[in-house]
Amino acid sequence: MRIGFFSGMLGGLCLISTLHAQEPDSLKAVSLSEVVVTESYQHLKNKNSTWRMEVVGKEFLREHFTGNLIQTLGTLPGVHSMDIGSGFSKPMIRGMGFNRISVVENGIKQEGQQWGADHGLELDAFNAGQVSIRKGPASLLYGSDAMGGAIELVPLPLPAGNRLFGEASLLGKSVNGTLGGSLMLGIKKDAWYTWARYSEQHFGDYRIPTDTIVYLTQRMPVYHRRLKNTAGFERDVSWAAGFRKERYVSSYWVSNVFQKTGFFPGAHGIPDVSR
């Protein structure tokens, strides 16, 4: 009798304590914020290869756009913009440039930056929809010019359905009074498509935060804090038409790029700020 009584009492106490521990008031709620993990196939591939390729899309180009494509890409690691005045630039990848870098637009090499120290790329920066930068030797893919790397430009993608499409962009900069814009209109009908773009930019003399410069210990004045003869303009026209259906693609592309800009008289030889 006594043994059974004590067993029953112990069992009841255990049951009561268990039920009491599971009451809602005794549980502490912990809220964890979400964790987002993103990765791309290209990033994984770059980690296992010494030959790196970086791809930037339209969102990156719009966010960092300066009116000059190479200056825009200069924000990427390993890519440098060699500026010539306020309108032209040459690309450099890991310290290599000129005829060691290949620039390809729609499968056609742009060799303007290889002609001389005062020549830049002849392309419309508004036309780029996606840019691939290959860092490292790429001569087997792009020829002997790509010893240091290659930059490949791809135009904006076509819409999926039959429709009219277009794009309008405006550009302004206070450092040299740049004002520019671009307008693109196109149409797609079944497998056929065509589009045209017109771009124009005007910029004034480059502004600097000083009123004097020093050349061989000689101080020279800079009137109105602007480098004379550095203004210019650019006009670009391009047109494309083609047929795209399943695996068959045929396209026709015509473009004309006109650039005119001045050079500061002190860029070569003894500066002459009076001109």
Tab-separated table of C-alpha atoms in Angstrom:
chain	number	residue	atom	x	y	z
A	1	MET	CA	0.000	0.000	0.000
A	2	ARG	CA	2.681	2.499	0.876
A	3	ILE	CA	4.774	1.663	-2.160
A	4	GLY	CA	1.875	2.199	-4.541
A	5	PHE	CA	0.931	5.482	-2.873
A	6	PHE	CA	4.367	7.057	-3.257
A	7	SER	CA	4.638	5.884	-6.869
A	8	GLY	CA	1.393	7.537	-7.722
A	9	MET	CA	2.406	10.775	-6.075
A	10	LEU	CA	5.706	10.910	-7.989
A	11	GLY	CA	3.987	10.214	-11.275
A	12	GLY	CA	1.543	13.013	-10.668
A	13	LEU	CA	4.257	15.497	-9.823
A	14	CYS	CA	6.188	14.664	-12.988
A	15	LEU	CA	3.095	15.131	-15.104
A	16	ILE	CA	2.284	18.476	-13.547
A	17	SER	CA	5.818	19.796	-13.977
A	18	THR	CA	5.874	18.719	-17.618
A	19	LEU	CA	2.628	20.468	-18.408
A	20	HIS	CA	3.777	23.595	-16.639
A	21	ALA	CA	7.012	23.778	-18.700
A	22	GLN	CA	5.029	23.812	-21.975
A	23	GLU	CA	2.897	26.823	-21.135
A	24	PRO	CA	3.159	29.612	-23.813
A	25	ASP	CA	4.193	32.274	-21.321
A	26	SER	CA	7.409	30.448	-20.480
A	27	LEU	CA	8.633	30.117	-24.138
A	28	LYS	CA	10.865	32.892	-25.559
A	29	ALA	CA	10.228	33.808	-29.201
A	30	VAL	CA	13.262	34.552	-31.361
A	31	SER	CA	12.867	36.200	-34.790
A	32	LEU	CA	15.614	35.686	-37.384
A	33	SER	CA	15.976	38.056	-40.335
A	34	GLU	CA	16.146	36.580	-43.820
A	35	VAL	CA	19.456	35.728	-45.472
A	36	VAL	CA	19.761	36.073	-49.267
A	37	VAL	CA	22.537	34.128	-51.001
A	38	THR	CA	23.203	34.968	-54.649
A	39	GLU	CA	25.712	33.468	-57.052
A	40	SER	CA	26.140	33.215	-60.787
A	41	TYR	CA	27.692	30.623	-63.025
A	42	GLN	CA	30.255	33.135	-64.283
A	43	HIS	CA	31.447	33.970	-60.748
A	44	LEU	CA	31.845	30.286	-59.920
A	45	LYS	CA	33.772	29.766	-63.152
A	46	ASN	CA	36.090	32.707	-62.423
A	47	LYS	CA	37.039	31.247	-59.049
A	48	ASN	CA	38.451	28.139	-60.734
A	49	SER	CA	40.167	29.830	-63.673
A	50	THR	CA	43.002	32.304	-64.159
A	51	TRP	CA	41.242	33.652	-67.262
A	52	ARG	CA	38.546	35.903	-65.863
A	53	MET	CA	35.543	37.347	-67.656
A	54	GLU	CA	33.253	40.001	-66.231
A	55	VAL	CA	29.849	40.761	-67.743
A	56	VAL	CA	27.939	43.969	-67.042
A	57	GLY	CA	24.408	44.667	-68.196
A	58	LYS	CA	22.304	47.702	-68.978
A	59	GLU	CA	21.561	48.445	-65.313
A	60	PHE	CA	25.271	48.815	-64.481
A	61	LEU	CA	25.904	50.927	-67.575
A	62	ARG	CA	23.038	53.278	-66.709
A	63	GLU	CA	24.075	53.619	-63.082
A	64	HIS	CA	27.716	54.500	-63.886
A	65	PHE	CA	27.167	56.159	-67.270
A	66	THR	CA	29.365	59.207	-67.961
A	67	GLY	CA	28.762	59.655	-71.690
A	68	ASN	CA	31.978	57.769	-72.408
A	69	LEU	CA	31.844	53.975	-72.417
A	70	ILE	CA	35.456	53.382	-71.366
A	71	GLN	CA	35.157	55.803	-68.441
A	72	THR	CA	32.049	53.883	-67.386
A	73	LEU	CA	33.930	50.568	-67.464
A	74	GLY	CA	36.830	52.176	-65.580
A	75	THR	CA	34.906	51.628	-62.332
A	76	LEU	CA	35.490	47.863	-62.660
A	77	PRO	CA	38.544	46.251	-61.013
A	78	GLY	CA	41.422	45.733	-63.420
A	79	VAL	CA	39.971	48.107	-66.050
A	80	HIS	CA	41.382	51.606	-66.513
A	81	SER	CA	40.388	54.518	-68.714
A	82	MET	CA	43.201	56.449	-70.394
A	83	ASP	CA	41.481	59.785	-70.991
A	84	ILE	CA	42.422	61.974	-73.953
A	85	GLY	CA	40.919	65.376	-73.323
A	86	SER	CA	37.334	65.385	-72.086
A	87	GLY	CA	35.688	63.302	-74.800
A	88	PHE	CA	37.974	60.429	-75.823
A	89	SER	CA	39.319	57.473	-73.863
A	90	LYS	CA	41.422	54.392	-74.460
A	91	PRO	CA	40.770	51.107	-72.613
A	92	MET	CA	43.417	49.460	-70.470
A	93	ILE	CA	43.141	46.025	-68.845
A	94	ARG	CA	45.654	45.147	-66.128
A	95	GLY	CA	48.084	47.762	-67.435
A	96	MET	CA	47.880	46.779	-71.111
A	97	GLY	CA	46.317	48.919	-73.826
A	98	PHE	CA	46.618	50.151	-77.424
A	99	ASN	CA	47.287	47.180	-79.763
A	100	ARG	CA	47.261	44.680	-76.879
A	101	ILE	CA	43.538	45.142	-76.214
A	102	SER	CA	40.847	44.087	-78.668
A	103	VAL	CA	37.497	45.921	-78.716
A	104	VAL	CA	34.713	44.133	-80.589
A	105	GLU	CA	31.294	45.602	-81.400
A	106	ASN	CA	28.763	43.257	-83.013
A	107	GLY	CA	31.580	40.980	-84.129
A	108	ILE	CA	33.600	43.807	-85.744
A	109	LYS	CA	36.904	45.020	-84.307
A	110	GLN	CA	37.164	48.692	-83.400
A	111	GLU	CA	40.811	49.646	-83.891
A	112	GLY	CA	40.593	53.418	-83.556
A	113	GLN	CA	42.431	53.408	-80.220
A	114	GLN	CA	45.419	51.716	-81.911
A	115	TRP	CA	46.121	54.423	-84.495
A	116	GLY	CA	47.959	56.819	-82.221
A	117	ALA	CA	48.159	58.379	-78.787
A	118	ASP	CA	45.496	60.964	-79.681
A	119	HIS	CA	42.844	58.554	-80.971
A	120	GLY	CA	39.997	56.991	-79.031
A	121	LEU	CA	37.262	54.470	-79.713
A	122	GLU	CA	34.735	55.322	-82.422
A	123	LEU	CA	31.508	53.931	-81.014
A	124	ASP	CA	28.226	55.153	-79.572
A	125	ALA	CA	28.169	54.567	-75.814
A	126	PHE	CA	24.346	54.626	-75.794
A	127	ASN	CA	24.240	51.561	-78.067
A	128	ALA	CA	25.802	49.158	-75.573
A	129	GLY	CA	23.302	46.806	-73.970
A	130	GLN	CA	25.815	44.380	-72.467
A	131	VAL	CA	29.610	44.441	-72.206
A	132	SER	CA	31.905	41.448	-71.627
A	133	ILE	CA	35.428	42.156	-70.350
A	134	ARG	CA	37.918	39.310	-70.721
A	135	LYS	CA	40.947	39.850	-68.491
A	136	GLY	CA	43.965	37.967	-69.728
A	137	PRO	CA	45.266	36.560	-73.024
A	138	ALA	CA	42.430	36.027	-75.511
A	139	SER	CA	44.349	35.842	-78.790
A	140	LEU	CA	42.840	32.490	-79.780
A	141	LEU	CA	39.347	34.022	-79.736
A	142	TYR	CA	39.946	37.595	-80.922
A	143	GLY	CA	43.283	37.523	-82.757
A	144	SER	CA	46.774	38.721	-81.887
A	145	ASP	CA	45.490	42.123	-80.706
A	146	ALA	CA	43.964	40.537	-77.594
A	147	MET	CA	47.205	39.683	-75.783
A	148	GLY	CA	46.099	41.638	-72.722
A	149	GLY	CA	42.362	41.075	-72.952
A	150	ALA	CA	39.244	41.928	-74.908
A	151	ILE	CA	36.111	44.035	-74.572
A	152	GLU	CA	33.025	42.815	-76.422
A	153	LEU	CA	29.903	44.951	-76.870
A	154	VAL	CA	26.432	43.529	-77.448
A	155	PRO	CA	23.440	45.733	-78.411
A	156	LEU	CA	20.162	45.911	-76.528
A	157	PRO	CA	18.042	42.730	-76.729
A	158	LEU	CA	14.953	42.684	-78.924
A	159	PRO	CA	11.472	42.473	-77.376
A	160	ALA	CA	9.748	39.109	-77.291
A	161	GLY	CA	6.524	39.935	-79.126
A	162	ASN	CA	5.455	41.998	-82.118
A	163	ARG	CA	5.573	45.641	-81.091
A	164	LEU	CA	7.005	49.088	-81.457
A	165	PHE	CA	9.843	49.771	-79.040
A	166	GLY	CA	12.149	52.645	-78.239
A	167	GLU	CA	14.399	54.378	-75.749
A	168	ALA	CA	15.218	57.985	-74.871
A	169	SER	CA	18.205	59.055	-72.750
A	170	LEU	CA	19.490	62.424	-71.546
A	171	LEU	CA	22.948	63.284	-70.197
A	172	GLY	CA	24.271	66.323	-68.363
A	173	LYS	CA	27.557	67.118	-66.571
A	174	SER	CA	28.538	70.295	-64.757
A	175	VAL	CA	32.317	69.845	-64.896
A	176	ASN	CA	32.451	70.835	-68.571
A	177	GLY	CA	28.855	71.781	-69.364
A	178	THR	CA	28.043	68.534	-71.143
A	179	LEU	CA	24.571	68.222	-72.629
A	180	GLY	CA	23.602	65.206	-74.677
A	181	GLY	CA	20.940	62.696	-75.466
A	182	SER	CA	20.015	59.671	-77.513
A	183	LEU	CA	16.809	58.472	-79.182
A	184	MET	CA	16.155	54.953	-80.457
A	185	LEU	CA	13.029	53.694	-82.240
A	186	GLY	CA	12.346	50.249	-83.658
A	187	ILE	CA	9.720	47.757	-84.713
A	188	LYS	CA	9.529	43.971	-84.557
A	189	LYS	CA	7.130	41.902	-86.655
A	190	ASP	CA	7.327	38.119	-86.399
A	191	ALA	CA	10.929	37.216	-87.280
A	192	TRP	CA	11.759	40.598	-88.862
A	193	TYR	CA	13.025	43.633	-87.007
A	194	THR	CA	14.606	47.022	-87.599
A	195	TRP	CA	15.662	49.943	-85.426
A	196	ALA	CA	17.550	53.229	-85.679
A	197	ARG	CA	19.342	55.443	-83.144
A	198	TYR	CA	20.601	59.011	-83.128
A	199	SER	CA	22.900	60.336	-80.386
A	200	GLU	CA	24.498	63.731	-79.873
A	201	GLN	CA	26.683	65.316	-77.184
A	202	HIS	CA	28.136	68.803	-76.730
A	203	PHE	CA	30.672	69.745	-74.062
A	204	GLY	CA	32.578	72.925	-73.206
A	205	ASP	CA	36.085	73.637	-71.949
A	206	TYR	CA	37.141	71.428	-69.060
A	207	ARG	CA	36.837	73.021	-65.618
A	208	ILE	CA	39.574	72.534	-62.992
A	209	PRO	CA	39.651	73.533	-59.286
A	210	THR	CA	42.618	75.918	-59.604
A	211	ASP	CA	43.528	79.167	-61.335
A	212	THR	CA	47.237	78.379	-61.871
A	213	ILE	CA	49.356	75.484	-63.117
A	214	VAL	CA	53.055	74.779	-62.585
A	215	TYR	CA	55.306	73.775	-65.485
A	216	LEU	CA	59.046	73.361	-64.797
A	217	THR	CA	58.794	75.531	-61.642
A	218	GLN	CA	57.015	78.255	-63.624
A	219	ARG	CA	53.503	79.233	-62.541
A	220	MET	CA	51.039	79.940	-65.322
A	221	PRO	CA	47.517	81.356	-64.963
A	222	VAL	CA	44.394	79.429	-65.957
A	223	TYR	CA	41.762	81.960	-66.900
A	224	HIS	CA	38.289	81.346	-65.464
A	225	ARG	CA	39.594	77.975	-64.206
A	226	ARG	CA	38.973	76.362	-67.584
A	227	LEU	CA	41.408	74.595	-69.898
A	228	LYS	CA	41.124	76.347	-73.227
A	229	ASN	CA	40.438	74.481	-76.459
A	230	THR	CA	39.076	71.335	-74.761
A	231	ALA	CA	35.470	71.691	-75.964
A	232	GLY	CA	33.906	69.491	-78.601
A	233	PHE	CA	30.891	67.531	-79.774
A	234	GLU	CA	29.880	64.082	-80.988
A	235	ARG	CA	27.162	62.881	-83.387
A	236	ASP	CA	26.361	59.205	-83.893
A	237	VAL	CA	23.862	57.509	-86.196
A	238	SER	CA	23.224	53.779	-86.389
A	239	TRP	CA	20.680	51.554	-88.111
A	240	ALA	CA	20.111	47.816	-87.969
A	241	ALA	CA	17.748	45.340	-89.606
A	242	GLY	CA	17.567	41.588	-89.572
A	243	PHE	CA	15.747	38.296	-89.474
A	244	ARG	CA	15.733	36.005	-86.444
A	245	LYS	CA	13.885	32.706	-86.251
A	246	GLU	CA	14.813	29.710	-84.109
A	247	ARG	CA	18.477	28.950	-84.894
A	248	TYR	CA	18.741	31.155	-87.976
A	249	VAL	CA	19.922	34.740	-87.495
A	250	SER	CA	20.737	37.289	-90.184
A	251	SER	CA	21.456	40.949	-89.442
A	252	TYR	CA	22.603	44.083	-91.237
A	253	TRP	CA	24.252	46.921	-89.305
A	254	VAL	CA	25.324	50.410	-90.400
A	255	SER	CA	26.788	53.085	-88.116
A	256	ASN	CA	28.526	56.431	-88.427
A	257	VAL	CA	30.410	58.071	-85.557
A	258	PHE	CA	31.637	61.663	-85.811
A	259	GLN	CA	33.698	63.174	-82.988
A	260	LYS	CA	35.448	66.527	-82.832
A	261	THR	CA	37.304	67.803	-79.779
A	262	GLY	CA	40.164	70.147	-79.028
A	263	PHE	CA	43.349	69.612	-77.043
A	264	PHE	CA	44.702	71.822	-74.318
A	265	PRO	CA	47.692	73.749	-75.769
A	266	GLY	CA	49.817	72.451	-72.916
A	267	ALA	CA	49.114	68.809	-73.703
A	268	HIS	CA	52.169	68.690	-75.997
A	269	GLY	CA	55.290	70.699	-75.350
A	270	ILE	CA	55.394	73.964	-73.417
A	271	PRO	CA	51.936	75.072	-72.204
A	272	ASP	CA	50.518	78.192	-73.822
A	273	VAL	CA	47.513	79.282	-71.791
A	274	SER	CA	47.067	82.494	-73.772
A	275	ARG	CA	45.669	80.697	-76.820
